[in-house]
Short mmCIF file of C-alpha atoms in Angstrom, two decimals:
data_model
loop_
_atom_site.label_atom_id
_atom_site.label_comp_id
_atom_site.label_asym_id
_atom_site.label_seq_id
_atom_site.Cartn_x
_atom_site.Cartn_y
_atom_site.Cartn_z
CA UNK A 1 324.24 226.30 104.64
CA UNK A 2 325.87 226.36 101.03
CA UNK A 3 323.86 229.21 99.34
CA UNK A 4 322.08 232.40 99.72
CA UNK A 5 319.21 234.31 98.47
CA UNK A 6 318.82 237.68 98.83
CA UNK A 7 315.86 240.06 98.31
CA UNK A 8 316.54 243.51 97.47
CA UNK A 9 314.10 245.98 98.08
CA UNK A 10 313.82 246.62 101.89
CA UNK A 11 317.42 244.24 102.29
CA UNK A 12 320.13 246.09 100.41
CA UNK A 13 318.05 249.29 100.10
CA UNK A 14 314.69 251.14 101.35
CA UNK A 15 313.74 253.57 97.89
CA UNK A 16 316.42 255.35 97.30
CA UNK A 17 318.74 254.77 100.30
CA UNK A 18 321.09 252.08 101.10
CA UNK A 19 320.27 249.75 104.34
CA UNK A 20 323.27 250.37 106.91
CA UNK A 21 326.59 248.54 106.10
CA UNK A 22 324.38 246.67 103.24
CA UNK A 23 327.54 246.70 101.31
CA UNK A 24 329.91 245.67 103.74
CA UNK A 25 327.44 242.38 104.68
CA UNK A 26 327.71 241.69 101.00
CA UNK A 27 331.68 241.94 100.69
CA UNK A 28 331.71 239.21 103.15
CA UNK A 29 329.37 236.92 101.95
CA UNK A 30 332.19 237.70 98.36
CA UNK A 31 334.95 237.04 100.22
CA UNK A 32 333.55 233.60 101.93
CA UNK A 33 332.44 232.97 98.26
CA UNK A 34 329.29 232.07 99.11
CA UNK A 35 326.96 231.62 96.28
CA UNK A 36 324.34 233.65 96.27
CA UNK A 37 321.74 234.77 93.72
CA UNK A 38 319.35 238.22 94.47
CA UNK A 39 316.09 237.95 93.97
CA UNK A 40 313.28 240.44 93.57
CA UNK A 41 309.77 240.70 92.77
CA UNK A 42 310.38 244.39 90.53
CA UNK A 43 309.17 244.92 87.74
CA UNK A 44 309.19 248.36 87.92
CA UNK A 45 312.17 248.65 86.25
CA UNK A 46 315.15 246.21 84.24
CA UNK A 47 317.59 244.43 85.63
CA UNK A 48 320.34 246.44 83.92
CA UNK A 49 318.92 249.49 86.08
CA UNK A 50 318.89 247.48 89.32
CA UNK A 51 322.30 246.71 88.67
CA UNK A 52 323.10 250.66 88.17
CA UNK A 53 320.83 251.30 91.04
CA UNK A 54 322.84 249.28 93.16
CA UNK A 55 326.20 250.32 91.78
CA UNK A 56 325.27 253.90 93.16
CA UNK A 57 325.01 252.40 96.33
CA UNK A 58 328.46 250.60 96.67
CA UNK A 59 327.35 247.49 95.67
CA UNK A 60 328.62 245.83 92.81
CA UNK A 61 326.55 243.07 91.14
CA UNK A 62 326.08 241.63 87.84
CA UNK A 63 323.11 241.08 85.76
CA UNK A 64 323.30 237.31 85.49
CA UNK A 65 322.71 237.31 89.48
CA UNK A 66 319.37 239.01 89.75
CA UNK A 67 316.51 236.94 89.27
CA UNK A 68 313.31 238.52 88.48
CA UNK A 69 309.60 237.33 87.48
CA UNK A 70 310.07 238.49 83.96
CA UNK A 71 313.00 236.11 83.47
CA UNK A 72 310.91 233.13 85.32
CA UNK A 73 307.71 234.21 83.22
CA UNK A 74 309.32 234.54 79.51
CA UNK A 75 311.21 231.10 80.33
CA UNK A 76 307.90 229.60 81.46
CA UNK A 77 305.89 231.10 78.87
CA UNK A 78 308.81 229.75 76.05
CA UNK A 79 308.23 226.23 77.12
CA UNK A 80 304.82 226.28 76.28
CA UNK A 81 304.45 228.46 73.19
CA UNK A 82 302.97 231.35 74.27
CA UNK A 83 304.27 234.32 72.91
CA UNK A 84 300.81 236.72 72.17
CA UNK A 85 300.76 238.64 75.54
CA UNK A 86 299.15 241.50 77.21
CA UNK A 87 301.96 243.13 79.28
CA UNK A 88 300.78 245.43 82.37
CA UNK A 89 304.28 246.25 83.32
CA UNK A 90 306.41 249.84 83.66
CA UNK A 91 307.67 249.75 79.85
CA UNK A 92 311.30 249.73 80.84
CA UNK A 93 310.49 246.15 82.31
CA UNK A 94 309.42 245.49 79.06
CA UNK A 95 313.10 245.12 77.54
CA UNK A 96 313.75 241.68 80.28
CA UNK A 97 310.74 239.91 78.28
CA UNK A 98 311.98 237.19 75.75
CA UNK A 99 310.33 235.65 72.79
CA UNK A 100 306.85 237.34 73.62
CA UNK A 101 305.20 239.48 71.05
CA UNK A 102 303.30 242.44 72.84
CA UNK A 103 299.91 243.26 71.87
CA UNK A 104 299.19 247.24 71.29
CA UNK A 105 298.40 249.14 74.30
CA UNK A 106 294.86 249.83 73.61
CA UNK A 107 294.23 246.10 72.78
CA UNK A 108 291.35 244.48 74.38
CA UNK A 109 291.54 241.00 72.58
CA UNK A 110 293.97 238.75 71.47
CA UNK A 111 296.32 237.75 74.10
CA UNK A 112 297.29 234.19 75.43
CA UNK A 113 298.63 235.40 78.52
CA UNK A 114 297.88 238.38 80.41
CA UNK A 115 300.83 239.40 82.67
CA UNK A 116 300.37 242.34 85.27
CA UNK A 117 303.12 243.25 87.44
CA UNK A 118 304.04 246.40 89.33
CA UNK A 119 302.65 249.40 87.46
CA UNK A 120 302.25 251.90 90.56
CA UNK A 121 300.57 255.06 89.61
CA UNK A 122 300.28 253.63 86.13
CA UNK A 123 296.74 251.43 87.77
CA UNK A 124 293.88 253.72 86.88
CA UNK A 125 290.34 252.04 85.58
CA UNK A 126 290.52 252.23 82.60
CA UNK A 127 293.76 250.54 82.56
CA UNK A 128 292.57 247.41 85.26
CA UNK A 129 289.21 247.01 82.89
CA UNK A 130 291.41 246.82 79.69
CA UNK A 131 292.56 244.17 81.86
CA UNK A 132 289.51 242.97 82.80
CA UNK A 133 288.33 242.91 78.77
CA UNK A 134 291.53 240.98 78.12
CA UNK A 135 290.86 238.30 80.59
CA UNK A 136 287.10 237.99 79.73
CA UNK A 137 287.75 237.60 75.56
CA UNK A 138 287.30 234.07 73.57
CA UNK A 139 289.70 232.33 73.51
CA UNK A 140 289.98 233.12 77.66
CA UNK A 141 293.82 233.89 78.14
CA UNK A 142 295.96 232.88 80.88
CA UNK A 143 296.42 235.18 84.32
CA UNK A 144 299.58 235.50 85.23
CA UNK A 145 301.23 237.66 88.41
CA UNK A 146 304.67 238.75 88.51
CA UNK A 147 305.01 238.05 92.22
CA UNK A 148 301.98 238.12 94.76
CA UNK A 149 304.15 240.97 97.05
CA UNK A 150 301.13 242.71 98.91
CA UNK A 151 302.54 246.00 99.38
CA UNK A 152 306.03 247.36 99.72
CA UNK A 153 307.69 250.79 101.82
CA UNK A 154 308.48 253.54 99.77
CA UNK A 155 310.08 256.94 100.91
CA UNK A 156 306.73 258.28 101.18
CA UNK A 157 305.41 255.70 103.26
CA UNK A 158 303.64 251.83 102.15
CA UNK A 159 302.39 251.64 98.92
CA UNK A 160 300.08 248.78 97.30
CA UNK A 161 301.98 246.29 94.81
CA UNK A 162 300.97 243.92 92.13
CA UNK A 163 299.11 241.51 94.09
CA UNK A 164 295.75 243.21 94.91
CA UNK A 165 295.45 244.21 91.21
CA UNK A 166 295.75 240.50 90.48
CA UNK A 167 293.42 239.99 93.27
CA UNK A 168 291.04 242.14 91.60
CA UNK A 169 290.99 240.53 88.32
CA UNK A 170 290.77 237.52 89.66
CA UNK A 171 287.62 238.23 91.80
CA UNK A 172 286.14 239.86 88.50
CA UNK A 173 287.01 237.05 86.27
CA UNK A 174 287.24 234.19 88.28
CA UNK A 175 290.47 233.27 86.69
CA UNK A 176 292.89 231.79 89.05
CA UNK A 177 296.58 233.31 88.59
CA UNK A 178 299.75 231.71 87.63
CA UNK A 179 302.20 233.26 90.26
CA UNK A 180 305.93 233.47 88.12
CA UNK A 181 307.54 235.21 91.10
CA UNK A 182 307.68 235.23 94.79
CA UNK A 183 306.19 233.53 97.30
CA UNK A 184 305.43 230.36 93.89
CA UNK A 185 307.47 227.15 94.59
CA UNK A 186 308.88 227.34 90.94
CA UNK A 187 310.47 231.07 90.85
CA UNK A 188 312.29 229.75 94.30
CA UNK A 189 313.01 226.23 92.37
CA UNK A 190 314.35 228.68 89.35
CA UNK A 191 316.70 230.26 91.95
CA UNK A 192 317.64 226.74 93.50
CA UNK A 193 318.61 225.59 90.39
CA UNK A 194 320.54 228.48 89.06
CA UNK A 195 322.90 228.15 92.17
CA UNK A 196 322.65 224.48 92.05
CA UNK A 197 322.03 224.92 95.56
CA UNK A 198 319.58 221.93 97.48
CA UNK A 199 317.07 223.85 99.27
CA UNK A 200 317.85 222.50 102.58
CA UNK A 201 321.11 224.12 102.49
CA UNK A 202 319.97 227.67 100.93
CA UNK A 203 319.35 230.68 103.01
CA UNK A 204 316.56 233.35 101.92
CA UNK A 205 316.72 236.82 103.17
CA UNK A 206 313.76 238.71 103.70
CA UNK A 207 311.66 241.71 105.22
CA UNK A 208 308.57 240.27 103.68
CA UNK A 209 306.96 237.63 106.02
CA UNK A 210 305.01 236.01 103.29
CA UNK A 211 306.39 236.51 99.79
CA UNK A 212 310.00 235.69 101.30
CA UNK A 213 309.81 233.79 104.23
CA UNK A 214 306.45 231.52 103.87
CA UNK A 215 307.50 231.32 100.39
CA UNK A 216 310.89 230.22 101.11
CA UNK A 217 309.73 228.15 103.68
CA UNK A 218 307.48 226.47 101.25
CA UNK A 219 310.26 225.55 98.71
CA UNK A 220 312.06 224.09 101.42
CA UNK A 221 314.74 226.79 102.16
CA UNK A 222 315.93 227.52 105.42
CA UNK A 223 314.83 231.34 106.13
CA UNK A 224 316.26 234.88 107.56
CA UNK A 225 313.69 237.48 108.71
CA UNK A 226 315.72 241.56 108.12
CA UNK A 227 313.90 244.11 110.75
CA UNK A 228 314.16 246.86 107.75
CA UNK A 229 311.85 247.85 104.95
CA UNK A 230 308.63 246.20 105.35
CA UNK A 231 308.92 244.48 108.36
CA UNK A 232 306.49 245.38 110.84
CA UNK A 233 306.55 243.67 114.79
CA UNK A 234 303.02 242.42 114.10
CA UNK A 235 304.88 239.96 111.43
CA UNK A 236 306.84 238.06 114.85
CA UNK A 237 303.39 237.15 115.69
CA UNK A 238 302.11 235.42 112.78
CA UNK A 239 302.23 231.67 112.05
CA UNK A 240 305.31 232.29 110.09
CA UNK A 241 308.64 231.66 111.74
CA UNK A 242 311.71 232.73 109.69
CA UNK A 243 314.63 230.18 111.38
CA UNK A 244 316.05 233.41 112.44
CA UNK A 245 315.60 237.20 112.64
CA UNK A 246 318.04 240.38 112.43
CA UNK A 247 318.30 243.89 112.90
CA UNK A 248 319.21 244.09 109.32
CA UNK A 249 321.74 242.45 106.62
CA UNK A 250 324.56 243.84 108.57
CA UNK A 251 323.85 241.48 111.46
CA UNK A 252 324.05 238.35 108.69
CA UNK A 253 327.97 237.86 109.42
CA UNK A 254 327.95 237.66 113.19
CA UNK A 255 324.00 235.64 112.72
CA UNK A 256 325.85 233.30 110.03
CA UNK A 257 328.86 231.98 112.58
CA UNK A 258 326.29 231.74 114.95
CA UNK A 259 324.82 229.73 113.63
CA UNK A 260 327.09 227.73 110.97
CA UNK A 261 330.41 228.59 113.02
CA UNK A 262 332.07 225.46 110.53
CA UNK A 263 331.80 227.75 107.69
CA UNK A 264 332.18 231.19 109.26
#
């Protein structure tokens, strides 16, 4: 293995609160320099404030080495000329969209792309059926999901994420999404290619069974299944089989020369 991918949320950290020796797993993946990209399906919030987010937690990263849907989706939506969009995203996120021109909130017409991410207590009904009125205008615009991530553990307990709202819509509308985050082929090709990593030799880290390790999985990637965050013990007995499993990222050292003891 030449490369890793990391997920964040439930990995590094669980809400507020750093995963055990997180940081230390990460110093030695810097000190084998071992390239390795993070990526995340939040779009909660910017990448500048996952950076400070992790910062607070001991671990130092830059911008340029989180990848996130709204990246993917403003690169994807550049190459084709979109730029009129509906955004259904926390309005911090709003600042990691390039080259799109946002339609008003109240806006029920107009858009060529209607992108929903994670908006948490922001869903209400009249929000999803402005939504809904988007998607159903003429000229029909373009669904697109900022990840497909089903649900995700908060301090409080789980909590739903952007992929039943998408779900929704789609059921209403009968628009099938564009996925421009995990568990979509392309957003792991995106992080592939920023690396310029082949897939066979790139790791991805996970505590979500489907959006990180099926996804992975289907990009090619070999795959590492953390026992924190979201992970439940109902996930071991899926069809899914992550090439390996862990406590947590601070079992990735002793896992990696386990398994790759040339490069340990």
């Amino acid at each position: 293995m030449n490369a890793i991918l990391i997920d964040l949320d439930g990995v590094l950290y669980q809400g507020d609160e750093p995963i055990q020796k997180a940081d230390q797993a990460i110093d030695w993946v810097r000190r084998r320099a071992i390239p390795h990209l993070y990526v995340t399906n939040t779009t909660s919030r910017p990448r500048a404030a996952i950076v400070d987010k992790l910062a607070r937690l001991g671990i130092a990263v830059e911008t340029d080495e989180i990848l996130t849907p709204p990246l993917a989706a403003s690169a994807w939506l550049a190459e084709r000329g979109i730029s009129r969009v509906a955004l259904f995203v926390n309005p911090s996120t709003r600042a990691d969209f390039t080259g799109v021109i946002p339609l008003p909130p109240d806006a029920e017409e107009g858009a060529e792309a209607v992108i929903l991410g994670d908006l948490g207590e922001g869903w209400d009904y009249a929000t999803l059926n402005r939504a809904f009125r988007l998607l159903m205008a003429e000229p029909g615009p373009l669904l697109i999901a900022l990840g497909m991530t089903r649900y995700w553990r908060a301090p409080d307990g789980l909590r739903l994420d952007t992929a039943p709202f998408v779900a929704a819509l789609k059921h209403a509308t009968g628009i099938e999404p564009i996925v421009l985050g995990k568990p979509a082929r392309p957003f792991f090709e995106a992080a592939l290619t920023a690396l310029r990593s082949p897939a066979a030799d790139t790791l991805m880290i996970g505590d979500d069974i489907r959006s990180d390790i099926a996804g992975a999985q289907a990009a090619g990637l070999k795959t590492l299944l953390v026992r924190t965050g979201k992970f439940r013990p109902a996930d071991l007995e899926t069809e899914i089989r992550a090439d390996g499993v862990i406590d947590s990222i601070a079992d990735l050292p002793a896992w990696w020369q386990r398994t790759d003891p040339a490069t340990s």
